[in-house]
Tab-separated table of C-alpha atoms in Angstrom:
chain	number	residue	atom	x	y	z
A	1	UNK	CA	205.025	268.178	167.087
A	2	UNK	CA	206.520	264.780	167.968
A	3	UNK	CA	205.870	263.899	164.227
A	4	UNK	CA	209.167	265.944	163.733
A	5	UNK	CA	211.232	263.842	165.875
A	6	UNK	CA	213.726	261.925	163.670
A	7	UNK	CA	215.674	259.155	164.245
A	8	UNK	CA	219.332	258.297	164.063
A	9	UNK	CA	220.072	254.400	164.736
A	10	UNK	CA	223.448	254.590	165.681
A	11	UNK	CA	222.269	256.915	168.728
A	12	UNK	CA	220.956	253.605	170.248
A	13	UNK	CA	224.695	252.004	170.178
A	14	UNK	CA	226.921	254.319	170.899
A	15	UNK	CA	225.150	256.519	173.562
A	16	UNK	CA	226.150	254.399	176.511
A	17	UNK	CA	229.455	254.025	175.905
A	18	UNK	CA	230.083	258.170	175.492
A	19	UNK	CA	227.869	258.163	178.592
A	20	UNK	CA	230.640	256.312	180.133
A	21	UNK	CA	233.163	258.623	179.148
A	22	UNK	CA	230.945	262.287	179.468
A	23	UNK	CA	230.439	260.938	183.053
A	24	UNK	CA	234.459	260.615	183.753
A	25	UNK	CA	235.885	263.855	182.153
A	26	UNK	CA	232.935	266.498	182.098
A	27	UNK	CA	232.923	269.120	184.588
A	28	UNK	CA	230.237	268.318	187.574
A	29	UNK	CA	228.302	271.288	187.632
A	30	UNK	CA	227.463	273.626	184.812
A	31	UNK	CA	226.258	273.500	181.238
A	32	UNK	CA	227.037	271.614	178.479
A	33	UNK	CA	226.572	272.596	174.502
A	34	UNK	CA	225.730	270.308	172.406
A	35	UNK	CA	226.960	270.975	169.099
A	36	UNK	CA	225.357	269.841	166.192
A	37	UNK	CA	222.647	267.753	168.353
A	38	UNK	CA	221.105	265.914	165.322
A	39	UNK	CA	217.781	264.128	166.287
A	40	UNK	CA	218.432	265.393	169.540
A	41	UNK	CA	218.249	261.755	170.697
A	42	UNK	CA	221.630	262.382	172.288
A	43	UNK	CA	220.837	265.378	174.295
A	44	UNK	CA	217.418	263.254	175.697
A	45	UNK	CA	219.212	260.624	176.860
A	46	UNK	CA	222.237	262.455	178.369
A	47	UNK	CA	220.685	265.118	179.836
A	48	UNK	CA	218.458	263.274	183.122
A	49	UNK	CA	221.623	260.991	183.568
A	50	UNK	CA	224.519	264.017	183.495
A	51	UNK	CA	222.251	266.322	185.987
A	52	UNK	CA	222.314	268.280	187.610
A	53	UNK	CA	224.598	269.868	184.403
A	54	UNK	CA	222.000	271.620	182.263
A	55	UNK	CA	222.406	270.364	179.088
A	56	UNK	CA	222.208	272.996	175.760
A	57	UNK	CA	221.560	271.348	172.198
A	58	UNK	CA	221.577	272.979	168.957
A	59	UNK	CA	222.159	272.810	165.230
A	60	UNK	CA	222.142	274.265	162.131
A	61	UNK	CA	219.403	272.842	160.410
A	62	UNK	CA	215.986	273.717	161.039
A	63	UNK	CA	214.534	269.992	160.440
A	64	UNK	CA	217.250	269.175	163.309
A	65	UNK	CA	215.977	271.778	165.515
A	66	UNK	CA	212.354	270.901	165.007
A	67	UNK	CA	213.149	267.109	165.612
A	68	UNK	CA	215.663	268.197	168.681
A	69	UNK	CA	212.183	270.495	170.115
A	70	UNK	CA	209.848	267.524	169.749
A	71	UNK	CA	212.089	264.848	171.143
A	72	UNK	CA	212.517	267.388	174.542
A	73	UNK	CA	208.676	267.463	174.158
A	74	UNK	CA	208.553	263.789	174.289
A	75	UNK	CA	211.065	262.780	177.112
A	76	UNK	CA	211.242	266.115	178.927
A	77	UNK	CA	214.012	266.424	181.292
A	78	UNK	CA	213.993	269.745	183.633
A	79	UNK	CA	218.202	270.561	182.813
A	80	UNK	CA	217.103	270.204	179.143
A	81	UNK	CA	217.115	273.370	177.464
A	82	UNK	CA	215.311	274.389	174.703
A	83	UNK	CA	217.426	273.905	171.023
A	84	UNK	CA	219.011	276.736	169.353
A	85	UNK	CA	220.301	277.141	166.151
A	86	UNK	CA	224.347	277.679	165.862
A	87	UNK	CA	226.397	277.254	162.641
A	88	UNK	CA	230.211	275.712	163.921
A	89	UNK	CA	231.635	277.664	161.233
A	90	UNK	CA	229.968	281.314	162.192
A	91	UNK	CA	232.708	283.539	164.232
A	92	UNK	CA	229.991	284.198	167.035
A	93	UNK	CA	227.432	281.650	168.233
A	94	UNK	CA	224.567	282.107	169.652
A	95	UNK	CA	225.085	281.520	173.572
A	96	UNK	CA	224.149	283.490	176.553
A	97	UNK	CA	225.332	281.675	179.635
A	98	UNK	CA	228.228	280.631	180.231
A	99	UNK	CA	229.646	277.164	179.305
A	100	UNK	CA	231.808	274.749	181.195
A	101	UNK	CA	231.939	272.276	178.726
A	102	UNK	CA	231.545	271.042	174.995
A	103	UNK	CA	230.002	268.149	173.230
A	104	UNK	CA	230.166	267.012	169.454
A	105	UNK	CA	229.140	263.568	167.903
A	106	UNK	CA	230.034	262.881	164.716
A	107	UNK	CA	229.932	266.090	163.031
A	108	UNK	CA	233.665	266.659	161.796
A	109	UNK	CA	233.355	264.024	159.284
A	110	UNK	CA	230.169	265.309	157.467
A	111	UNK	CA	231.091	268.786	156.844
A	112	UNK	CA	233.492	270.806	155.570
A	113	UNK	CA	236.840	271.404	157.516
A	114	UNK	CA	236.020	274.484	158.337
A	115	UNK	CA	233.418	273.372	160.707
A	116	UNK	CA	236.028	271.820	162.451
A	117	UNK	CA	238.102	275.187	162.417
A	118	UNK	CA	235.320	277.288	163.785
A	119	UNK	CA	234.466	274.752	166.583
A	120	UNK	CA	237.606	274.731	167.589
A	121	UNK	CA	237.685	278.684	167.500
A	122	UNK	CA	234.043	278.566	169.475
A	123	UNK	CA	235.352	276.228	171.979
A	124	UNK	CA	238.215	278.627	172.399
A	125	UNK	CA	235.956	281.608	172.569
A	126	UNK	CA	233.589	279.998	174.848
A	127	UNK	CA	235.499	277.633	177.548
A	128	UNK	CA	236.639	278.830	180.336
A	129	UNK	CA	239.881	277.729	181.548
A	130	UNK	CA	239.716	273.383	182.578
A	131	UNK	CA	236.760	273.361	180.359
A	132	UNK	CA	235.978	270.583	178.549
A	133	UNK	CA	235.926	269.775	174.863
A	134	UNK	CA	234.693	266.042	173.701
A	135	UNK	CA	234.485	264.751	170.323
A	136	UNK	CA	233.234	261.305	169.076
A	137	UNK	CA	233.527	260.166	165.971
A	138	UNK	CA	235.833	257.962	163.335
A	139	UNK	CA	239.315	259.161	162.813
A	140	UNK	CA	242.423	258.373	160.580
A	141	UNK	CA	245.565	257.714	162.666
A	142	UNK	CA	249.155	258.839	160.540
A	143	UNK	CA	246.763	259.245	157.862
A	144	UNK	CA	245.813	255.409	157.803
A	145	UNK	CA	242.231	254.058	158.428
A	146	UNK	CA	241.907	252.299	161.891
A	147	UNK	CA	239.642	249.661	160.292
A	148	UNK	CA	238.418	248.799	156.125
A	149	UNK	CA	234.799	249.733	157.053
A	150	UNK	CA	236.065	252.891	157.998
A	151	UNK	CA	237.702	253.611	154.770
A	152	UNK	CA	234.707	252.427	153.010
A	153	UNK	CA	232.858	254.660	154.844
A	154	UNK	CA	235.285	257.496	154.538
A	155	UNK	CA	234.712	256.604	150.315
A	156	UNK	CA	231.085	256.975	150.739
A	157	UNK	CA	231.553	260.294	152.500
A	158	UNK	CA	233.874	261.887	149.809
A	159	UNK	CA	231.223	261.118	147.381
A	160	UNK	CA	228.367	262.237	148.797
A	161	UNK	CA	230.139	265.407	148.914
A	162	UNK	CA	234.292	266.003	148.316
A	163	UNK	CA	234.623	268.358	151.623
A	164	UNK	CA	233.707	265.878	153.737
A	165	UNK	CA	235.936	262.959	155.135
A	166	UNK	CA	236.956	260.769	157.947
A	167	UNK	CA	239.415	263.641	159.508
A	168	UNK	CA	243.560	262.947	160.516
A	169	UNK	CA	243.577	262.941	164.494
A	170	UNK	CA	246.694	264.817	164.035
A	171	UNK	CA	245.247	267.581	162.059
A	172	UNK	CA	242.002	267.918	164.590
A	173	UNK	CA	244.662	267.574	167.188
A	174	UNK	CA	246.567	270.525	165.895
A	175	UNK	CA	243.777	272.857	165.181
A	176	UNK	CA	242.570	272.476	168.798
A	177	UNK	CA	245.980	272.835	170.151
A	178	UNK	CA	246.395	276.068	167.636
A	179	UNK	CA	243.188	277.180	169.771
A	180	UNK	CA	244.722	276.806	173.124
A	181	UNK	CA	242.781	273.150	173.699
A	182	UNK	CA	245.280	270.638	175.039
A	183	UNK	CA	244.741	266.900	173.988
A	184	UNK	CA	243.311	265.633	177.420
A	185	UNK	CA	243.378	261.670	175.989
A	186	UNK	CA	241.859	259.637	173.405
A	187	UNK	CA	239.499	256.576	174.308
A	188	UNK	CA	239.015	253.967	171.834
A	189	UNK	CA	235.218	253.019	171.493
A	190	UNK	CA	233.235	250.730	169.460
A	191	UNK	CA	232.604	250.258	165.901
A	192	UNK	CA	236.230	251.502	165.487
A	193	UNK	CA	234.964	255.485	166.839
A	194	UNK	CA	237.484	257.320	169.152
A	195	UNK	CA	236.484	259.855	172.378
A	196	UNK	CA	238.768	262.468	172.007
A	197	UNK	CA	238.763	264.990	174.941
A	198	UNK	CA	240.600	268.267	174.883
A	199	UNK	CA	240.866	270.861	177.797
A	200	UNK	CA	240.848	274.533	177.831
A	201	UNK	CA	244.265	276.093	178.463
């Protein structure tokens, strides 16, 4: 099984510096969903250092979930919970406790906007009010590129596939305000990537 795990190098750079910032605006008790979890190398390395939250990853793809299972396998933490499989987009998700927070790493630039939409609409669904939504990732300010890479990068995005994009802050702002999510702040991190932490109204 831990010959699924896969591996996601930028994990390795940026996860202390969200730690820093999960640590200062999540709720302290409770659980957190992860949101398109990825490896899962996130949730393994958040999870013992944000207890005693539990933390809940998921994703849509089943290689993801596999890789997400054998990396909990591998560093096993006892508020890790098991991955599940939840589709931002889909008008219900597939949660049974309740949720006092929610986490997303770079997911709104590699799919379409209307994963954006329906996590927005999930978080809305889900959060109770003073939850917690946080989103890291690389964002266009006034519709201009914070740095060249990331317009390179956005380029490489758009043709990989022409739904997907380095997003407007304003326009994620916006949906998540038309959700009843109020822009908590916005933390500039490295590599030109922004926290951007939103709170249940």
């Amino acid at each position: 099984m831990n010959s699924d795990r896969q591996f996601a190098p930028a994990t390795q750079r940026n996860r202390e510096p969200i730690l820093e910032v999960l640590r200062e605006v999540l709720p302290p008790t409770g659980t957190v969903l992860e949101i398109s979890s990825g490896t899962g190398e996130h949730a393994v390395f958040f999870a013992p250092r944000l207890a005693p939250r539990k933390w809940q990853p998921s994703d849509m793809n089943p290689i993801a979930i596999a890789s997400i299972a054998a990396w909990r396998e591998f560093e096993p933490s006892e508020n890790l919970a098991a991955p599940i499989a939840i589709d931002a987009r889909d008008p219900i998700w597939n949660v049974e406790e309740p949720i006092s927070a929610i986490v997303n790493i770079n997911m709104i630039h590699i799919s379409p906007w209307s994963a954006c939409l329906g996590l927005m609409a999930g978080a809305n669904w889900l959060l109770p009010s003073g939850g917690i939504l946080y989103l890291y990732g690389p964002y266009k300010q006034g519709g201009i590129h914070t740095a060249p890479s990331n317009e390179m990068f956005d380029q490489s995005l758009q043709l990989q596939n022409s739904e997907w994009g380095v997003r407007n802050l304003e326009d994620v702002i916006a949906a998540a305000e038309n959700q009843k999510l109020a822009l908590l702040k916005v933390v500039a991190m490295p590599a030109n990537n922004l926290s951007v932490v939103f709170q249940k109204q």
